[in-house]
PDB file of C-alpha atoms in Angstrom:
ATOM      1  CA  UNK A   1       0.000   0.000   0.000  1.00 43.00           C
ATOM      2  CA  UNK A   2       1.117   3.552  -0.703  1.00 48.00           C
ATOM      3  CA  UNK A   3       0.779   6.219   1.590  1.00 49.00           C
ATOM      4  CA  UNK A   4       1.077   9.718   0.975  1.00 46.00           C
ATOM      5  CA  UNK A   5       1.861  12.910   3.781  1.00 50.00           C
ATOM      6  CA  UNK A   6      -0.912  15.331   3.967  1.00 48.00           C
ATOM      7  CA  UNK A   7       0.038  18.146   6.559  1.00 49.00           C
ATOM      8  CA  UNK A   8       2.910  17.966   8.544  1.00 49.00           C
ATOM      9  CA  UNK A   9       2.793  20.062  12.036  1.00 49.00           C
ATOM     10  CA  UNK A  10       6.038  21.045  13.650  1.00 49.00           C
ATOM     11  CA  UNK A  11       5.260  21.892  17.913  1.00 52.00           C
ATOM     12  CA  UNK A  12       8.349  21.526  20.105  1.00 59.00           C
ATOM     13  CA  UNK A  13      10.229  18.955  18.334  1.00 59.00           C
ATOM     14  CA  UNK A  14       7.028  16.699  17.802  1.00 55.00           C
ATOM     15  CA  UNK A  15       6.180  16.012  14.368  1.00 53.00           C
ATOM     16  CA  UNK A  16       2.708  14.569  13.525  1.00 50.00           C
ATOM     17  CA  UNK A  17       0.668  14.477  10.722  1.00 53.00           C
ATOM     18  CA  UNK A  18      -2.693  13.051   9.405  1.00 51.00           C
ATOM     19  CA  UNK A  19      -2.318  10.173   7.297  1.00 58.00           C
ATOM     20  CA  UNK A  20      -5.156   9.263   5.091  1.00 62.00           C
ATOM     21  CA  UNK A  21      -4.701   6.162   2.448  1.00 64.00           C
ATOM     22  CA  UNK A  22      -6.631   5.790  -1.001  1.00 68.00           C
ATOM     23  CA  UNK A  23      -6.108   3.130  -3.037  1.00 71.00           C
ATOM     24  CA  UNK A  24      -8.769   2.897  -5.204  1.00 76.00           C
ATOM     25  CA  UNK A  25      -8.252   2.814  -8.791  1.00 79.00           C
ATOM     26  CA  UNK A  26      -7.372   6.149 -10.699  1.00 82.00           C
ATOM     27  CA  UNK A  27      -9.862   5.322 -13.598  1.00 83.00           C
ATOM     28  CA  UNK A  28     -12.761   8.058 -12.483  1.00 83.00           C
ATOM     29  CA  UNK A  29     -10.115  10.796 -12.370  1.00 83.00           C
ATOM     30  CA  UNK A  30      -8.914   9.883 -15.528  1.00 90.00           C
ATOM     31  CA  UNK A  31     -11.752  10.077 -17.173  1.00 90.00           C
ATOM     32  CA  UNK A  32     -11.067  13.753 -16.815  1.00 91.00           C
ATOM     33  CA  UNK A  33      -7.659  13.578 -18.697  1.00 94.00           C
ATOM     34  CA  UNK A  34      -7.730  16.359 -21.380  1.00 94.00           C
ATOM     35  CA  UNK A  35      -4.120  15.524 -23.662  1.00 95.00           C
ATOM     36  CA  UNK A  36      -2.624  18.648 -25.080  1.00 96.00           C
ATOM     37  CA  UNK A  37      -3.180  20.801 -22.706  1.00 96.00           C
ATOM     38  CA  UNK A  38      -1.315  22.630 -20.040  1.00 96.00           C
ATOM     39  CA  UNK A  39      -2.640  24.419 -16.674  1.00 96.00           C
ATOM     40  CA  UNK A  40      -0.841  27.242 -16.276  1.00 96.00           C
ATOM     41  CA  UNK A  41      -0.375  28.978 -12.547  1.00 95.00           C
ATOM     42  CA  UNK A  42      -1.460  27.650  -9.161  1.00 95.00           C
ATOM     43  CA  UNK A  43       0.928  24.970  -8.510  1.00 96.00           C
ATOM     44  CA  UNK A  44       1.277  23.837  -5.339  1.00 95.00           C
ATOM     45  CA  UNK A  45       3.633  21.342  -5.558  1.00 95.00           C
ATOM     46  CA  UNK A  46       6.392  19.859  -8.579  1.00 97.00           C
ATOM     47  CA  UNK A  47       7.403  16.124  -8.704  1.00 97.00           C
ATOM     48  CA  UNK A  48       9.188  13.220 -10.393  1.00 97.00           C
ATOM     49  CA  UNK A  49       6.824  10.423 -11.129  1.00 97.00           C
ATOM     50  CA  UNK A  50       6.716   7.205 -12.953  1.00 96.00           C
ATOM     51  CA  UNK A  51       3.363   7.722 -14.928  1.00 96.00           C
ATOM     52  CA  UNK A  52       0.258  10.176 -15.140  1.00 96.00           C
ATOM     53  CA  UNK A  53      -1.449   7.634 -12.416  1.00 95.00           C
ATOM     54  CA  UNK A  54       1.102   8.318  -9.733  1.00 95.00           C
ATOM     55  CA  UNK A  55       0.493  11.733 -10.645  1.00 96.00           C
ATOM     56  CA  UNK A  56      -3.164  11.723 -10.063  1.00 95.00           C
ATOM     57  CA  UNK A  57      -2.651   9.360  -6.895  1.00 93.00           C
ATOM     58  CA  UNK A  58      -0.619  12.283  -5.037  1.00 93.00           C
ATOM     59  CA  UNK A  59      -3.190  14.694  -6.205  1.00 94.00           C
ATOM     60  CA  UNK A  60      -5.752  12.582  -4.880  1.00 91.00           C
ATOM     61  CA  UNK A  61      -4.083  12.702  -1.094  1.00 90.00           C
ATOM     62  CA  UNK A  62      -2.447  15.999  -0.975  1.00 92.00           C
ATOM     63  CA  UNK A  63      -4.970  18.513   0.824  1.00 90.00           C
ATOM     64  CA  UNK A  64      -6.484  21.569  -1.220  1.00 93.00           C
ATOM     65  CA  UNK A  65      -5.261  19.557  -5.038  1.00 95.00           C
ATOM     66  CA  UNK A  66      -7.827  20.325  -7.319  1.00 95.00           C
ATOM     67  CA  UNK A  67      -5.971  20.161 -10.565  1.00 96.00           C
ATOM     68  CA  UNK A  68      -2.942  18.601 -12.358  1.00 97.00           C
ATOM     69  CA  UNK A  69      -0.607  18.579 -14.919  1.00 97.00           C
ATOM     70  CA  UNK A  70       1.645  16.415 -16.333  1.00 98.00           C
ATOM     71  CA  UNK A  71       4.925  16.794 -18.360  1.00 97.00           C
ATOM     72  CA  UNK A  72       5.458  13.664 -20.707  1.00 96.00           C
ATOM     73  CA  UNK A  73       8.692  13.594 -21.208  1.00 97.00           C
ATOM     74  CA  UNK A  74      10.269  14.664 -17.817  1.00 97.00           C
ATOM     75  CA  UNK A  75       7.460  13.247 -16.226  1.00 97.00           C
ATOM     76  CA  UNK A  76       6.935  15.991 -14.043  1.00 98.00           C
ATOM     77  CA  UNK A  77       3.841  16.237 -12.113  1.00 98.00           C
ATOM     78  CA  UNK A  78       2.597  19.673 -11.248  1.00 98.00           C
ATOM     79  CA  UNK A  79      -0.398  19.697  -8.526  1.00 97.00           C
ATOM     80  CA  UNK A  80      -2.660  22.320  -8.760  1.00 96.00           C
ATOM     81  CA  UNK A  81      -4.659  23.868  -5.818  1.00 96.00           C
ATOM     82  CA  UNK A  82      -6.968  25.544  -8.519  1.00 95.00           C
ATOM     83  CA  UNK A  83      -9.124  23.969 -11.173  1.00 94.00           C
ATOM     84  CA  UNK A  84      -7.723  24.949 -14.747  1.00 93.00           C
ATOM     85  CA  UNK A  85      -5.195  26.578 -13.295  1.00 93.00           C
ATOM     86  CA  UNK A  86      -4.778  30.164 -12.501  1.00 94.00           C
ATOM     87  CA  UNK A  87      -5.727  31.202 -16.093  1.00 90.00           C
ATOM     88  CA  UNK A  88      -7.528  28.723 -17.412  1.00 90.00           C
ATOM     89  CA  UNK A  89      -5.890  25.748 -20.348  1.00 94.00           C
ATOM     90  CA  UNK A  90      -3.832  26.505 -23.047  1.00 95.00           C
ATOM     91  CA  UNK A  91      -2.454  24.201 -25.342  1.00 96.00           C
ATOM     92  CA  UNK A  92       0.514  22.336 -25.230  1.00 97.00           C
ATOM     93  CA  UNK A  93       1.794  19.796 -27.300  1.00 97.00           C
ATOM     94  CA  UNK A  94       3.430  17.146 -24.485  1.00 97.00           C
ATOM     95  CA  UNK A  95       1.073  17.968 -21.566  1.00 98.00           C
ATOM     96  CA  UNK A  96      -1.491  16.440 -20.104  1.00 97.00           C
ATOM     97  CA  UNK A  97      -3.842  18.075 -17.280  1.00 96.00           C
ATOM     98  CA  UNK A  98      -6.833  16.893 -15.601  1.00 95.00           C
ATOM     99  CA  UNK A  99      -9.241  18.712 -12.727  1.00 95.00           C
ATOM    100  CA  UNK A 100     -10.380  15.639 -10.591  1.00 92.00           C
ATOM    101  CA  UNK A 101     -13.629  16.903 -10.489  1.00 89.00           C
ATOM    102  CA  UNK A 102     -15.134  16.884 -13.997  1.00 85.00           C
ATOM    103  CA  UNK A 103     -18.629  16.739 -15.432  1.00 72.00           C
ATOM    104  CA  UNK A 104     -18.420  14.894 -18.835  1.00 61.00           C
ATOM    105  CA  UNK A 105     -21.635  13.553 -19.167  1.00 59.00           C
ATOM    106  CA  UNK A 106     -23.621  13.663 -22.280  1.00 59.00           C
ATOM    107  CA  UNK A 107     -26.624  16.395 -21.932  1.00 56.00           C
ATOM    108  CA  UNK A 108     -30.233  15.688 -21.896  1.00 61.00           C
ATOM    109  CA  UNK A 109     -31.455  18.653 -23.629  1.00 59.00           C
ATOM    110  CA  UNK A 110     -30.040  20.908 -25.647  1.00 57.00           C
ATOM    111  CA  UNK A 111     -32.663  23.360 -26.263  1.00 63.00           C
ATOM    112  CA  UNK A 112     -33.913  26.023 -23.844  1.00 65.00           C
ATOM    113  CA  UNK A 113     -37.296  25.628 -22.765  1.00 61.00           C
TER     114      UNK A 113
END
């Protein structure tokens, strides 16, 4: 199992933190994968990780992540603590991003009442 650090708190040379644990499968958040596209601003956080899923596992457990993007070919992960980003997508060839809250259903009506 794989663990991830959500808030550390330093008090007179105590350290404790919360430790929460998901490890469900990443395939909901994925579905929110939009390829090509960077999220500019708001990062809370840059890492080295293996894959996009890692990426969207320590999004998942780090407090206040909202967002993410992902640089293919240094696979850097960039947590975001805003959806979009500060200014919103732009394209980028070798980027990924995803907000792990995403409403891609198809609509039921498409005209106005």
């Amino acid at each position: 199992k794989q663990w991830y650090q959500r808030r550390v708190r330093v008090e007179r040379n105590f350290k404790s933190m919360n430790m929460e644990c998901d490890n469900s499968p990443v395939t909901e958040p994925m579905k929110c994968l939009r390829r090509g596209l960077d999220f500019p601003g708001s990062t809370q956080k840059q890492i080295t990780v293996a894959d996009i899923e890692e990426c969207v596992r320590h999004c998942r457990d780090t407090e206040d992540c909202q967002a993410l993007t992902f640089r293919e070919d240094y696979h850097y992960c960039y947590l975001k603590n805003e959806r979009g980003g500060s200014s919103g997508p732009r394209v980028s060839p070798g980027y990924s991003s995803l907000n792990l809250e995403c409403e891609n259903s198809t609509p039921k009506q498409l005209q106005c009442p």
